[in-house]
Amino acid sequence: MIYPIIRNSLFLLPPETAHEVSMKGLDLVAAIPSANKWMSDYYKVSKQSLAKTVFGLHFPNPVGLGAGFDKNAAHLDALEMLGFGFIEIGTVTPKPQAGNAKPRLFRIPDQKALINRMGFNNDGVELIAKRLKERKAHVYYKSNMIIGGNIGKNKVTENQDAWKDYCTNFIGLEDVVDYFVVNVSSPNTPGLRELQEKEALRKIFSELQNINKNNKPILLKIAPDLETSALDDIIALTSEVKIDGLVSSNTTLDRSLLNEMNTERAKVIGPGGLSGQVLLNKSNQVLEYLYRGIGDKLPIIASGGVFKPADAKSKFDAGASLVQVWTGFIYEGPSIVKNILKELK
Ligand SMILES: Cc1cc2nc3c(=O)[nH]c(=O)nc-3n(C[C@H](O)[C@H](O)[C@H](O)COP(=O)(O)O)c2cc1C
């Protein structure tokens, strides 16, 4: 109930600063056992009927946090307190990267949207893996939240060598994440989306599955801007190489989803991926198309524009096995998971 007031204050800060400040605050709360317990009791909806087994993993509930929110796996305890069933860390790259110049994250409040061109800023696979190992080794470690590792390539890596970056990330994170997502759909790394082409994907997935001796689920995250012929290629590819599921979708480059005033604003903001409420229908159309082609053969994690329980329901109705929030978390606040799960019951 007080979140709109907190949000208004946070929105006075630049978006990235607001993100850092709020996560630091939540980290502090999470570190105090009694406060952590109070928050967990308040926000977590623990009900056996919400648990779901998807690609062989046991999810305590089907609402997760999308990639890019906790890129460095630095806030997992704080986020777990808010009831997420799973969190996708990353995008992780082999070497640490600073990402694009700031400002690179922008709010469009009246359409509950964001534009970002972060550019895979992250601490690199080695440090992130170390952080995850230490968390698991902590004496108080007790968690049933699933961790996904979203992996990408460094900006300096040529596309022809991209598969090596994906393999390096896989090897680095294999022991500390539960599933992987191959991200070839971010619009903010030049040329990355070209890797969504069938032969490039075949190479990446064949190389990854070659080293995947313990059968970790490896999913593919796709852009909502693909033509149906490219979606058909991906559907066909799932029968040719082992892909364990899809994440649909990433942010869009389509500015026509914005109203006239915000289209002008977006021109001033410049390049970047658009997310939030405006993405719901577009990402649902892609989801429906994929589900029509794949059916129940492969699970789909749905991402894009989830704010309210009805948004999550529209994704489950369209064939999703799990849903993720991101921009909705910024606008709706920490109760978003609880609100969705209450309705799902
Ligand atoms: C600031 C920001 C950073 C993001 N970073 C990543 C990323 O590193 N990797 C990725 O796969 N998706 C990234 N995403 C995309 C989200 O995971 C999600 O798929 C997308 O925002 C659509 O969901 P939404 O409308 O609920 O935000 C990012 C999104 C935002 C807003």
PDB file of N, CA and C in Angstrom, residues 108-204:
ATOM      1  N   ILE A 108       9.508   5.369 -18.835  1.00  0.00           N
ATOM      2  CA  ILE A 108       8.400   6.021 -19.544  1.00  0.00           C
ATOM      3  C   ILE A 108       7.174   5.766 -18.676  1.00  0.00           C
ATOM      4  N   PRO A 109       7.019   6.555 -17.596  1.00  0.00           N
ATOM      5  CA  PRO A 109       6.059   6.199 -16.549  1.00  0.00           C
ATOM      6  C   PRO A 109       4.608   6.142 -17.013  1.00  0.00           C
ATOM      7  N   ASP A 110       4.184   7.064 -17.895  1.00  0.00           N
ATOM      8  CA  ASP A 110       2.750   7.063 -18.212  1.00  0.00           C
ATOM      9  C   ASP A 110       2.336   5.866 -19.068  1.00  0.00           C
ATOM     10  N   GLN A 111       3.290   5.124 -19.633  1.00  0.00           N
ATOM     11  CA  GLN A 111       2.924   3.866 -20.300  1.00  0.00           C
ATOM     12  C   GLN A 111       3.567   2.671 -19.587  1.00  0.00           C
ATOM     13  N   LYS A 112       3.991   2.920 -18.354  1.00  0.00           N
ATOM     14  CA  LYS A 112       4.594   1.861 -17.526  1.00  0.00           C
ATOM     15  C   LYS A 112       5.608   1.027 -18.321  1.00  0.00           C
ATOM     16  N   ALA A 113       6.566   1.744 -18.902  1.00  0.00           N
ATOM     17  CA  ALA A 113       7.569   1.088 -19.739  1.00  0.00           C
ATOM     18  C   ALA A 113       8.967   1.530 -19.330  1.00  0.00           C
ATOM     19  N   LEU A 114       9.954   0.811 -19.841  1.00  0.00           N
ATOM     20  CA  LEU A 114      11.366   1.180 -19.691  1.00  0.00           C
ATOM     21  C   LEU A 114      12.040   1.029 -21.051  1.00  0.00           C
ATOM     22  N   ILE A 115      13.066   1.823 -21.277  1.00  0.00           N
ATOM     23  CA  ILE A 115      13.956   1.580 -22.419  1.00  0.00           C
ATOM     24  C   ILE A 115      15.351   1.404 -21.827  1.00  0.00           C
ATOM     25  N   ASN A 116      16.036   0.327 -22.239  1.00  0.00           N
ATOM     26  CA  ASN A 116      17.402   0.145 -21.728  1.00  0.00           C
ATOM     27  C   ASN A 116      18.359  -0.222 -22.843  1.00  0.00           C
ATOM     28  N   ARG A 117      19.579   0.270 -22.682  1.00  0.00           N
ATOM     29  CA  ARG A 117      20.674  -0.176 -23.558  1.00  0.00           C
ATOM     30  C   ARG A 117      21.901  -0.443 -22.672  1.00  0.00           C
ATOM     31  N   MET A 118      21.678  -1.323 -21.679  1.00  0.00           N
ATOM     32  CA  MET A 118      22.727  -1.578 -20.685  1.00  0.00           C
ATOM     33  C   MET A 118      24.001  -2.146 -21.339  1.00  0.00           C
ATOM     34  N   GLY A 119      23.831  -3.130 -22.227  1.00  0.00           N
ATOM     35  CA  GLY A 119      24.998  -3.684 -22.932  1.00  0.00           C
ATOM     36  C   GLY A 119      25.778  -4.706 -22.105  1.00  0.00           C
ATOM     37  N   PHE A 120      25.043  -5.574 -21.409  1.00  0.00           N
ATOM     38  CA  PHE A 120      25.669  -6.688 -20.661  1.00  0.00           C
ATOM     39  C   PHE A 120      26.756  -6.209 -19.696  1.00  0.00           C
ATOM     40  N   ASN A 121      26.481  -5.179 -18.927  1.00  0.00           N
ATOM     41  CA  ASN A 121      27.400  -4.820 -17.837  1.00  0.00           C
ATOM     42  C   ASN A 121      27.338  -5.939 -16.792  1.00  0.00           C
ATOM     43  N   ASN A 122      28.452  -6.529 -16.477  1.00  0.00           N
ATOM     44  CA  ASN A 122      28.450  -7.596 -15.453  1.00  0.00           C
ATOM     45  C   ASN A 122      29.872  -7.880 -14.990  1.00  0.00           C
ATOM     46  N   ASP A 123      29.963  -8.603 -13.862  1.00  0.00           N
ATOM     47  CA  ASP A 123      31.256  -8.854 -13.210  1.00  0.00           C
ATOM     48  C   ASP A 123      32.075  -9.970 -13.857  1.00  0.00           C
ATOM     49  N   GLY A 124      31.505 -10.641 -14.851  1.00  0.00           N
ATOM     50  CA  GLY A 124      32.225 -11.738 -15.497  1.00  0.00           C
ATOM     51  C   GLY A 124      31.985 -13.059 -14.775  1.00  0.00           C
ATOM     52  N   VAL A 125      32.129 -14.145 -15.536  1.00  0.00           N
ATOM     53  CA  VAL A 125      31.683 -15.450 -15.029  1.00  0.00           C
ATOM     54  C   VAL A 125      32.439 -15.906 -13.779  1.00  0.00           C
ATOM     55  N   GLU A 126      33.719 -15.610 -13.708  1.00  0.00           N
ATOM     56  CA  GLU A 126      34.517 -16.131 -12.593  1.00  0.00           C
ATOM     57  C   GLU A 126      34.013 -15.606 -11.245  1.00  0.00           C
ATOM     58  N   LEU A 127      33.878 -14.280 -11.176  1.00  0.00           N
ATOM     59  CA  LEU A 127      33.459 -13.657  -9.921  1.00  0.00           C
ATOM     60  C   LEU A 127      32.015 -14.026  -9.564  1.00  0.00           C
ATOM     61  N   ILE A 128      31.168 -14.084 -10.581  1.00  0.00           N
ATOM     62  CA  ILE A 128      29.752 -14.409 -10.329  1.00  0.00           C
ATOM     63  C   ILE A 128      29.622 -15.850  -9.824  1.00  0.00           C
ATOM     64  N   ALA A 129      30.400 -16.758 -10.411  1.00  0.00           N
ATOM     65  CA  ALA A 129      30.369 -18.155  -9.954  1.00  0.00           C
ATOM     66  C   ALA A 129      30.859 -18.252  -8.507  1.00  0.00           C
ATOM     67  N   LYS A 130      31.897 -17.482  -8.198  1.00  0.00           N
ATOM     68  CA  LYS A 130      32.464 -17.489  -6.841  1.00  0.00           C
ATOM     69  C   LYS A 130      31.393 -17.015  -5.839  1.00  0.00           C
ATOM     70  N   ARG A 131      30.690 -15.948  -6.224  1.00  0.00           N
ATOM     71  CA  ARG A 131      29.642 -15.397  -5.354  1.00  0.00           C
ATOM     72  C   ARG A 131      28.550 -16.439  -5.095  1.00  0.00           C
ATOM     73  N   LEU A 132      28.161 -17.146  -6.142  1.00  0.00           N
ATOM     74  CA  LEU A 132      27.103 -18.152  -5.991  1.00  0.00           C
ATOM     75  C   LEU A 132      27.576 -19.326  -5.135  1.00  0.00           C
ATOM     76  N   LYS A 133      28.850 -19.706  -5.303  1.00  0.00           N
ATOM     77  CA  LYS A 133      29.407 -20.807  -4.510  1.00  0.00           C
ATOM     78  C   LYS A 133      29.405 -20.430  -3.038  1.00  0.00           C
ATOM     79  N   GLU A 134      29.842 -19.196  -2.759  1.00  0.00           N
ATOM     80  CA  GLU A 134      29.909 -18.749  -1.364  1.00  0.00           C
ATOM     81  C   GLU A 134      28.514 -18.702  -0.738  1.00  0.00           C
ATOM     82  N   ARG A 135      27.536 -18.282  -1.513  1.00  0.00           N
ATOM     83  CA  ARG A 135      26.170 -18.221  -0.978  1.00  0.00           C
ATOM     84  C   ARG A 135      25.704 -19.622  -0.578  1.00  0.00           C
ATOM     85  N   LYS A 136      25.978 -20.573  -1.463  1.00  0.00           N
ATOM     86  CA  LYS A 136      25.539 -21.949  -1.175  1.00  0.00           C
ATOM     87  C   LYS A 136      26.277 -22.545   0.016  1.00  0.00           C
ATOM     88  N   ALA A 137      27.527 -22.103   0.214  1.00  0.00           N
ATOM     89  CA  ALA A 137      28.345 -22.685   1.290  1.00  0.00           C
ATOM     90  C   ALA A 137      28.058 -22.029   2.641  1.00  0.00           C
ATOM     91  N   HIS A 138      27.283 -20.952   2.645  1.00  0.00           N
ATOM     92  CA  HIS A 138      27.029 -20.213   3.891  1.00  0.00           C
ATOM     93  C   HIS A 138      26.311 -21.100   4.904  1.00  0.00           C
ATOM     94  N   VAL A 139      26.701 -20.962   6.174  1.00  0.00           N
ATOM     95  CA  VAL A 139      26.118 -21.860   7.197  1.00  0.00           C
ATOM     96  C   VAL A 139      24.600 -21.745   7.269  1.00  0.00           C
ATOM     97  N   TYR A 140      24.076 -20.552   6.970  1.00  0.00           N
ATOM     98  CA  TYR A 140      22.625 -20.370   7.088  1.00  0.00           C
ATOM     99  C   TYR A 140      21.897 -20.638   5.770  1.00  0.00           C
ATOM    100  N   TYR A 141      22.641 -21.149   4.778  1.00  0.00           N
ATOM    101  CA  TYR A 141      22.017 -21.325   3.462  1.00  0.00           C
ATOM    102  C   TYR A 141      20.865 -22.321   3.520  1.00  0.00           C
ATOM    103  N   LYS A 142      19.731 -21.851   3.093  1.00  0.00           N
ATOM    104  CA  LYS A 142      18.543 -22.721   3.060  1.00  0.00           C
ATOM    105  C   LYS A 142      17.648 -22.110   1.988  1.00  0.00           C
ATOM    106  N   SER A 143      17.537 -22.761   0.870  1.00  0.00           N
ATOM    107  CA  SER A 143      16.773 -22.143  -0.206  1.00  0.00           C
ATOM    108  C   SER A 143      16.218 -23.191  -1.142  1.00  0.00           C
ATOM    109  N   ASN A 144      14.973 -22.983  -1.575  1.00  0.00           N
ATOM    110  CA  ASN A 144      14.449 -23.870  -2.616  1.00  0.00           C
ATOM    111  C   ASN A 144      14.162 -23.081  -3.893  1.00  0.00           C
ATOM    112  N   MET A 145      14.638 -21.822  -3.906  1.00  0.00           N
ATOM    113  CA  MET A 145      14.443 -20.991  -5.091  1.00  0.00           C
ATOM    114  C   MET A 145      15.385 -21.482  -6.204  1.00  0.00           C
ATOM    115  N   ILE A 146      14.838 -21.587  -7.397  1.00  0.00           N
ATOM    116  CA  ILE A 146      15.636 -22.053  -8.545  1.00  0.00           C
ATOM    117  C   ILE A 146      16.436 -20.877  -9.116  1.00  0.00           C
ATOM    118  N   ILE A 147      17.697 -21.157  -9.492  1.00  0.00           N
ATOM    119  CA  ILE A 147      18.548 -20.120 -10.092  1.00  0.00           C
ATOM    120  C   ILE A 147      18.850 -20.489 -11.545  1.00  0.00           C
ATOM    121  N   GLY A 148      18.501 -19.580 -12.436  1.00  0.00           N
ATOM    122  CA  GLY A 148      18.851 -19.758 -13.848  1.00  0.00           C
ATOM    123  C   GLY A 148      20.068 -18.911 -14.172  1.00  0.00           C
ATOM    124  N   GLY A 149      20.884 -19.382 -15.081  1.00  0.00           N
ATOM    125  CA  GLY A 149      22.055 -18.600 -15.512  1.00  0.00           C
ATOM    126  C   GLY A 149      21.857 -18.173 -16.959  1.00  0.00           C
ATOM    127  N   ASN A 150      21.653 -16.872 -17.138  1.00  0.00           N
ATOM    128  CA  ASN A 150      21.477 -16.339 -18.498  1.00  0.00           C
ATOM    129  C   ASN A 150      22.858 -15.964 -19.034  1.00  0.00           C
ATOM    130  N   ILE A 151      23.242 -16.537 -20.169  1.00  0.00           N
ATOM    131  CA  ILE A 151      24.623 -16.370 -20.644  1.00  0.00           C
ATOM    132  C   ILE A 151      24.678 -15.689 -22.019  1.00  0.00           C
ATOM    133  N   GLY A 152      25.749 -14.907 -22.199  1.00  0.00           N
ATOM    134  CA  GLY A 152      25.913 -14.177 -23.460  1.00  0.00           C
ATOM    135  C   GLY A 152      27.384 -14.106 -23.842  1.00  0.00           C
ATOM    136  N   LYS A 153      27.636 -13.362 -24.887  1.00  0.00           N
ATOM    137  CA  LYS A 153      29.035 -13.231 -25.332  1.00  0.00           C
ATOM    138  C   LYS A 153      29.553 -11.833 -25.004  1.00  0.00           C
ATOM    139  N   ASN A 154      30.868 -11.722 -24.860  1.00  0.00           N
ATOM    140  CA  ASN A 154      31.476 -10.407 -24.684  1.00  0.00           C
ATOM    141  C   ASN A 154      31.327  -9.590 -25.960  1.00  0.00           C
ATOM    142  N   LYS A 155      31.266  -8.285 -25.789  1.00  0.00           N
ATOM    143  CA  LYS A 155      31.099  -7.387 -26.936  1.00  0.00           C
ATOM    144  C   LYS A 155      32.231  -7.579 -27.955  1.00  0.00           C
ATOM    145  N   VAL A 156      33.451  -7.817 -27.439  1.00  0.00           N
ATOM    146  CA  VAL A 156      34.609  -7.896 -28.343  1.00  0.00           C
ATOM    147  C   VAL A 156      34.709  -9.238 -29.084  1.00  0.00           C
ATOM    148  N   THR A 157      33.901 -10.208 -28.664  1.00  0.00           N
ATOM    149  CA  THR A 157      33.981 -11.531 -29.313  1.00  0.00           C
ATOM    150  C   THR A 157      33.251 -11.508 -30.653  1.00  0.00           C
ATOM    151  N   GLU A 158      33.929 -11.975 -31.690  1.00  0.00           N
ATOM    152  CA  GLU A 158      33.294 -12.046 -33.017  1.00  0.00           C
ATOM    153  C   GLU A 158      32.172 -13.087 -32.974  1.00  0.00           C
ATOM    154  N   ASN A 159      31.137 -12.859 -33.785  1.00  0.00           N
ATOM    155  CA  ASN A 159      30.019 -13.806 -33.800  1.00  0.00           C
ATOM    156  C   ASN A 159      30.459 -15.242 -34.124  1.00  0.00           C
ATOM    157  N   GLN A 160      31.458 -15.383 -34.993  1.00  0.00           N
ATOM    158  CA  GLN A 160      31.865 -16.756 -35.371  1.00  0.00           C
ATOM    159  C   GLN A 160      32.474 -17.511 -34.183  1.00  0.00           C
ATOM    160  N   ASP A 161      32.964 -16.752 -33.196  1.00  0.00           N
ATOM    161  CA  ASP A 161      33.550 -17.383 -32.003  1.00  0.00           C
ATOM    162  C   ASP A 161      32.598 -17.347 -30.794  1.00  0.00           C
ATOM    163  N   ALA A 162      31.394 -16.878 -31.029  1.00  0.00           N
ATOM    164  CA  ALA A 162      30.465 -16.691 -29.905  1.00  0.00           C
ATOM    165  C   ALA A 162      30.258 -17.994 -29.122  1.00  0.00           C
ATOM    166  N   TRP A 163      30.198 -19.122 -29.850  1.00  0.00           N
ATOM    167  CA  TRP A 163      29.931 -20.398 -29.177  1.00  0.00           C
ATOM    168  C   TRP A 163      30.948 -20.676 -28.070  1.00  0.00           C
ATOM    169  N   LYS A 164      32.180 -20.188 -28.263  1.00  0.00           N
ATOM    170  CA  LYS A 164      33.216 -20.420 -27.246  1.00  0.00           C
ATOM    171  C   LYS A 164      32.864 -19.673 -25.955  1.00  0.00           C
ATOM    172  N   ASP A 165      32.342 -18.444 -26.117  1.00  0.00           N
ATOM    173  CA  ASP A 165      31.937 -17.670 -24.930  1.00  0.00           C
ATOM    174  C   ASP A 165      30.811 -18.382 -24.181  1.00  0.00           C
ATOM    175  N   TYR A 166      29.836 -18.912 -24.951  1.00  0.00           N
ATOM    176  CA  TYR A 166      28.717 -19.608 -24.293  1.00  0.00           C
ATOM    177  C   TYR A 166      29.245 -20.833 -23.529  1.00  0.00           C
ATOM    178  N   CYS A 167      30.211 -21.533 -24.134  1.00  0.00           N
ATOM    179  CA  CYS A 167      30.771 -22.724 -23.461  1.00  0.00           C
ATOM    180  C   CYS A 167      31.564 -22.316 -22.214  1.00  0.00           C
ATOM    181  N   THR A 168      32.328 -21.226 -22.306  1.00  0.00           N
ATOM    182  CA  THR A 168      33.102 -20.768 -21.130  1.00  0.00           C
ATOM    183  C   THR A 168      32.141 -20.443 -19.970  1.00  0.00           C
ATOM    184  N   ASN A 169      31.058 -19.747 -20.291  1.00  0.00           N
ATOM    185  CA  ASN A 169      30.076 -19.427 -19.249  1.00  0.00           C
ATOM    186  C   ASN A 169      29.462 -20.691 -18.658  1.00  0.00           C
ATOM    187  N   PHE A 170      29.153 -21.633 -19.541  1.00  0.00           N
ATOM    188  CA  PHE A 170      28.530 -22.878 -19.098  1.00  0.00           C
ATOM    189  C   PHE A 170      29.435 -23.603 -18.101  1.00  0.00           C
ATOM    190  N   ILE A 171      30.702 -23.726 -18.474  1.00  0.00           N
ATOM    191  CA  ILE A 171      31.651 -24.446 -17.602  1.00  0.00           C
ATOM    192  C   ILE A 171      31.782 -23.716 -16.260  1.00  0.00           C
ATOM    193  N   GLY A 172      31.843 -22.386 -16.319  1.00  0.00           N
ATOM    194  CA  GLY A 172      32.017 -21.599 -15.095  1.00  0.00           C
ATOM    195  C   GLY A 172      30.832 -21.682 -14.140  1.00  0.00           C
ATOM    196  N   LEU A 173      29.642 -21.808 -14.700  1.00  0.00           N
ATOM    197  CA  LEU A 173      28.440 -21.727 -13.852  1.00  0.00           C
ATOM    198  C   LEU A 173      27.773 -23.078 -13.596  1.00  0.00           C
ATOM    199  N   GLU A 174      28.285 -24.111 -14.255  1.00  0.00           N
ATOM    200  CA  GLU A 174      27.572 -25.398 -14.233  1.00  0.00           C
ATOM    201  C   GLU A 174      27.207 -25.881 -12.824  1.00  0.00           C
ATOM    202  N   ASP A 175      28.125 -25.711 -11.890  1.00  0.00           N
ATOM    203  CA  ASP A 175      27.875 -26.244 -10.539  1.00  0.00           C
ATOM    204  C   ASP A 175      27.014 -25.333  -9.675  1.00  0.00           C
ATOM    205  N   VAL A 176      26.721 -24.130 -10.148  1.00  0.00           N
ATOM    206  CA  VAL A 176      26.050 -23.177  -9.251  1.00  0.00           C
ATOM    207  C   VAL A 176      24.705 -22.670  -9.758  1.00  0.00           C
ATOM    208  N   VAL A 177      24.311 -23.048 -10.967  1.00  0.00           N
ATOM    209  CA  VAL A 177      22.957 -22.678 -11.415  1.00  0.00           C
ATOM    210  C   VAL A 177      22.184 -23.947 -11.765  1.00  0.00           C
ATOM    211  N   ASP A 178      20.851 -23.813 -11.794  1.00  0.00           N
ATOM    212  CA  ASP A 178      20.009 -24.986 -12.034  1.00  0.00           C
ATOM    213  C   ASP A 178      19.670 -25.170 -13.506  1.00  0.00           C
ATOM    214  N   TYR A 179      19.571 -24.062 -14.225  1.00  0.00           N
ATOM    215  CA  TYR A 179      19.329 -24.156 -15.675  1.00  0.00           C
ATOM    216  C   TYR A 179      20.052 -23.000 -16.363  1.00  0.00           C
ATOM    217  N   PHE A 180      20.188 -23.122 -17.682  1.00  0.00           N
ATOM    218  CA  PHE A 180      20.861 -22.076 -18.465  1.00  0.00           C
ATOM    219  C   PHE A 180      19.912 -21.480 -19.494  1.00  0.00           C
ATOM    220  N   VAL A 181      20.139 -20.218 -19.802  1.00  0.00           N
ATOM    221  CA  VAL A 181      19.429 -19.577 -20.913  1.00  0.00           C
ATOM    222  C   VAL A 181      20.463 -18.959 -21.844  1.00  0.00           C
ATOM    223  N   VAL A 182      20.431 -19.378 -23.092  1.00  0.00           N
ATOM    224  CA  VAL A 182      21.307 -18.788 -24.106  1.00  0.00           C
ATOM    225  C   VAL A 182      20.638 -17.510 -24.608  1.00  0.00           C
ATOM    226  N   ASN A 183      21.291 -16.391 -24.324  1.00  0.00           N
ATOM    227  CA  ASN A 183      20.719 -15.107 -24.739  1.00  0.00           C
ATOM    228  C   ASN A 183      21.377 -14.653 -26.038  1.00  0.00           C
ATOM    229  N   VAL A 184      20.580 -14.687 -27.100  1.00  0.00           N
ATOM    230  CA  VAL A 184      21.057 -14.165 -28.387  1.00  0.00           C
ATOM    231  C   VAL A 184      20.091 -13.075 -28.840  1.00  0.00           C
ATOM    232  N   SER A 185      19.304 -12.567 -27.902  1.00  0.00           N
ATOM    233  CA  SER A 185      18.195 -11.699 -28.299  1.00  0.00           C
ATOM    234  C   SER A 185      18.264 -10.304 -27.707  1.00  0.00           C
ATOM    235  N   SER A 186      19.355  -9.978 -27.007  1.00  0.00           N
ATOM    236  CA  SER A 186      19.463  -8.615 -26.502  1.00  0.00           C
ATOM    237  C   SER A 186      19.753  -7.673 -27.671  1.00  0.00           C
ATOM    238  N   PRO A 187      19.052  -6.523 -27.711  1.00  0.00           N
ATOM    239  CA  PRO A 187      19.310  -5.606 -28.826  1.00  0.00           C
ATOM    240  C   PRO A 187      20.520  -4.716 -28.578  1.00  0.00           C
ATOM    241  N   ASN A 188      21.182  -4.865 -27.420  1.00  0.00           N
ATOM    242  CA  ASN A 188      22.186  -3.871 -27.028  1.00  0.00           C
ATOM    243  C   ASN A 188      23.639  -4.297 -27.203  1.00  0.00           C
ATOM    244  N   THR A 189      23.841  -5.495 -27.760  1.00  0.00           N
ATOM    245  CA  THR A 189      25.201  -5.915 -28.125  1.00  0.00           C
ATOM    246  C   THR A 189      25.214  -6.011 -29.644  1.00  0.00           C
ATOM    247  N   PRO A 190      26.018  -5.170 -30.302  1.00  0.00           N
ATOM    248  CA  PRO A 190      25.963  -5.117 -31.761  1.00  0.00           C
ATOM    249  C   PRO A 190      26.117  -6.501 -32.391  1.00  0.00           C
ATOM    250  N   GLY A 191      25.194  -6.851 -33.284  1.00  0.00           N
ATOM    251  CA  GLY A 191      25.284  -8.110 -34.035  1.00  0.00           C
ATOM    252  C   GLY A 191      24.773  -9.336 -33.297  1.00  0.00           C
ATOM    253  N   LEU A 192      24.473  -9.207 -31.996  1.00  0.00           N
ATOM    254  CA  LEU A 192      24.097 -10.403 -31.215  1.00  0.00           C
ATOM    255  C   LEU A 192      22.868 -11.094 -31.811  1.00  0.00           C
ATOM    256  N   ARG A 193      21.868 -10.281 -32.197  1.00  0.00           N
ATOM    257  CA  ARG A 193      20.622 -10.884 -32.668  1.00  0.00           C
ATOM    258  C   ARG A 193      20.810 -11.704 -33.958  1.00  0.00           C
ATOM    259  N   GLU A 194      21.943 -11.482 -34.664  1.00  0.00           N
ATOM    260  CA  GLU A 194      22.224 -12.300 -35.857  1.00  0.00           C
ATOM    261  C   GLU A 194      22.424 -13.767 -35.464  1.00  0.00           C
ATOM    262  N   LEU A 195      22.782 -13.992 -34.193  1.00  0.00           N
ATOM    263  CA  LEU A 195      22.998 -15.372 -33.736  1.00  0.00           C
ATOM    264  C   LEU A 195      21.688 -16.139 -33.594  1.00  0.00           C
ATOM    265  N   GLN A 196      20.554 -15.441 -33.791  1.00  0.00           N
ATOM    266  CA  GLN A 196      19.266 -16.146 -33.759  1.00  0.00           C
ATOM    267  C   GLN A 196      19.021 -16.922 -35.046  1.00  0.00           C
ATOM    268  N   GLU A 197      19.902 -16.738 -35.998  1.00  0.00           N
ATOM    269  CA  GLU A 197      19.785 -17.446 -37.281  1.00  0.00           C
ATOM    270  C   GLU A 197      20.088 -18.941 -37.037  1.00  0.00           C
ATOM    271  N   LYS A 198      19.389 -19.789 -37.811  1.00  0.00           N
ATOM    272  CA  LYS A 198      19.354 -21.228 -37.504  1.00  0.00           C
ATOM    273  C   LYS A 198      20.742 -21.882 -37.372  1.00  0.00           C
ATOM    274  N   GLU A 199      21.636 -21.607 -38.333  1.00  0.00           N
ATOM    275  CA  GLU A 199      22.929 -22.300 -38.303  1.00  0.00           C
ATOM    276  C   GLU A 199      23.783 -21.858 -37.108  1.00  0.00           C
ATOM    277  N   ALA A 200      23.692 -20.558 -36.785  1.00  0.00           N
ATOM    278  CA  ALA A 200      24.446 -20.050 -35.632  1.00  0.00           C
ATOM    279  C   ALA A 200      23.937 -20.708 -34.346  1.00  0.00           C
ATOM    280  N   LEU A 201      22.622 -20.830 -34.249  1.00  0.00           N
ATOM    281  CA  LEU A 201      22.044 -21.468 -33.054  1.00  0.00           C
ATOM    282  C   LEU A 201      22.413 -22.949 -32.983  1.00  0.00           C
ATOM    283  N   ARG A 202      22.387 -23.586 -34.151  1.00  0.00           N
ATOM    284  CA  ARG A 202      22.735 -25.017 -34.170  1.00  0.00           C
ATOM    285  C   ARG A 202      24.148 -25.218 -33.618  1.00  0.00           C
ATOM    286  N   LYS A 203      25.069 -24.350 -34.044  1.00  0.00           N
ATOM    287  CA  LYS A 203      26.460 -24.460 -33.595  1.00  0.00           C
ATOM    288  C   LYS A 203      26.544 -24.268 -32.068  1.00  0.00           C
ATOM    289  N   ILE A 204      25.910 -23.194 -31.570  1.00  0.00           N
ATOM    290  CA  ILE A 204      25.998 -22.898 -30.128  1.00  0.00           C
ATOM    291  C   ILE A 204      25.408 -24.053 -29.302  1.00  0.00           C
TER     292      ILE A 204
END
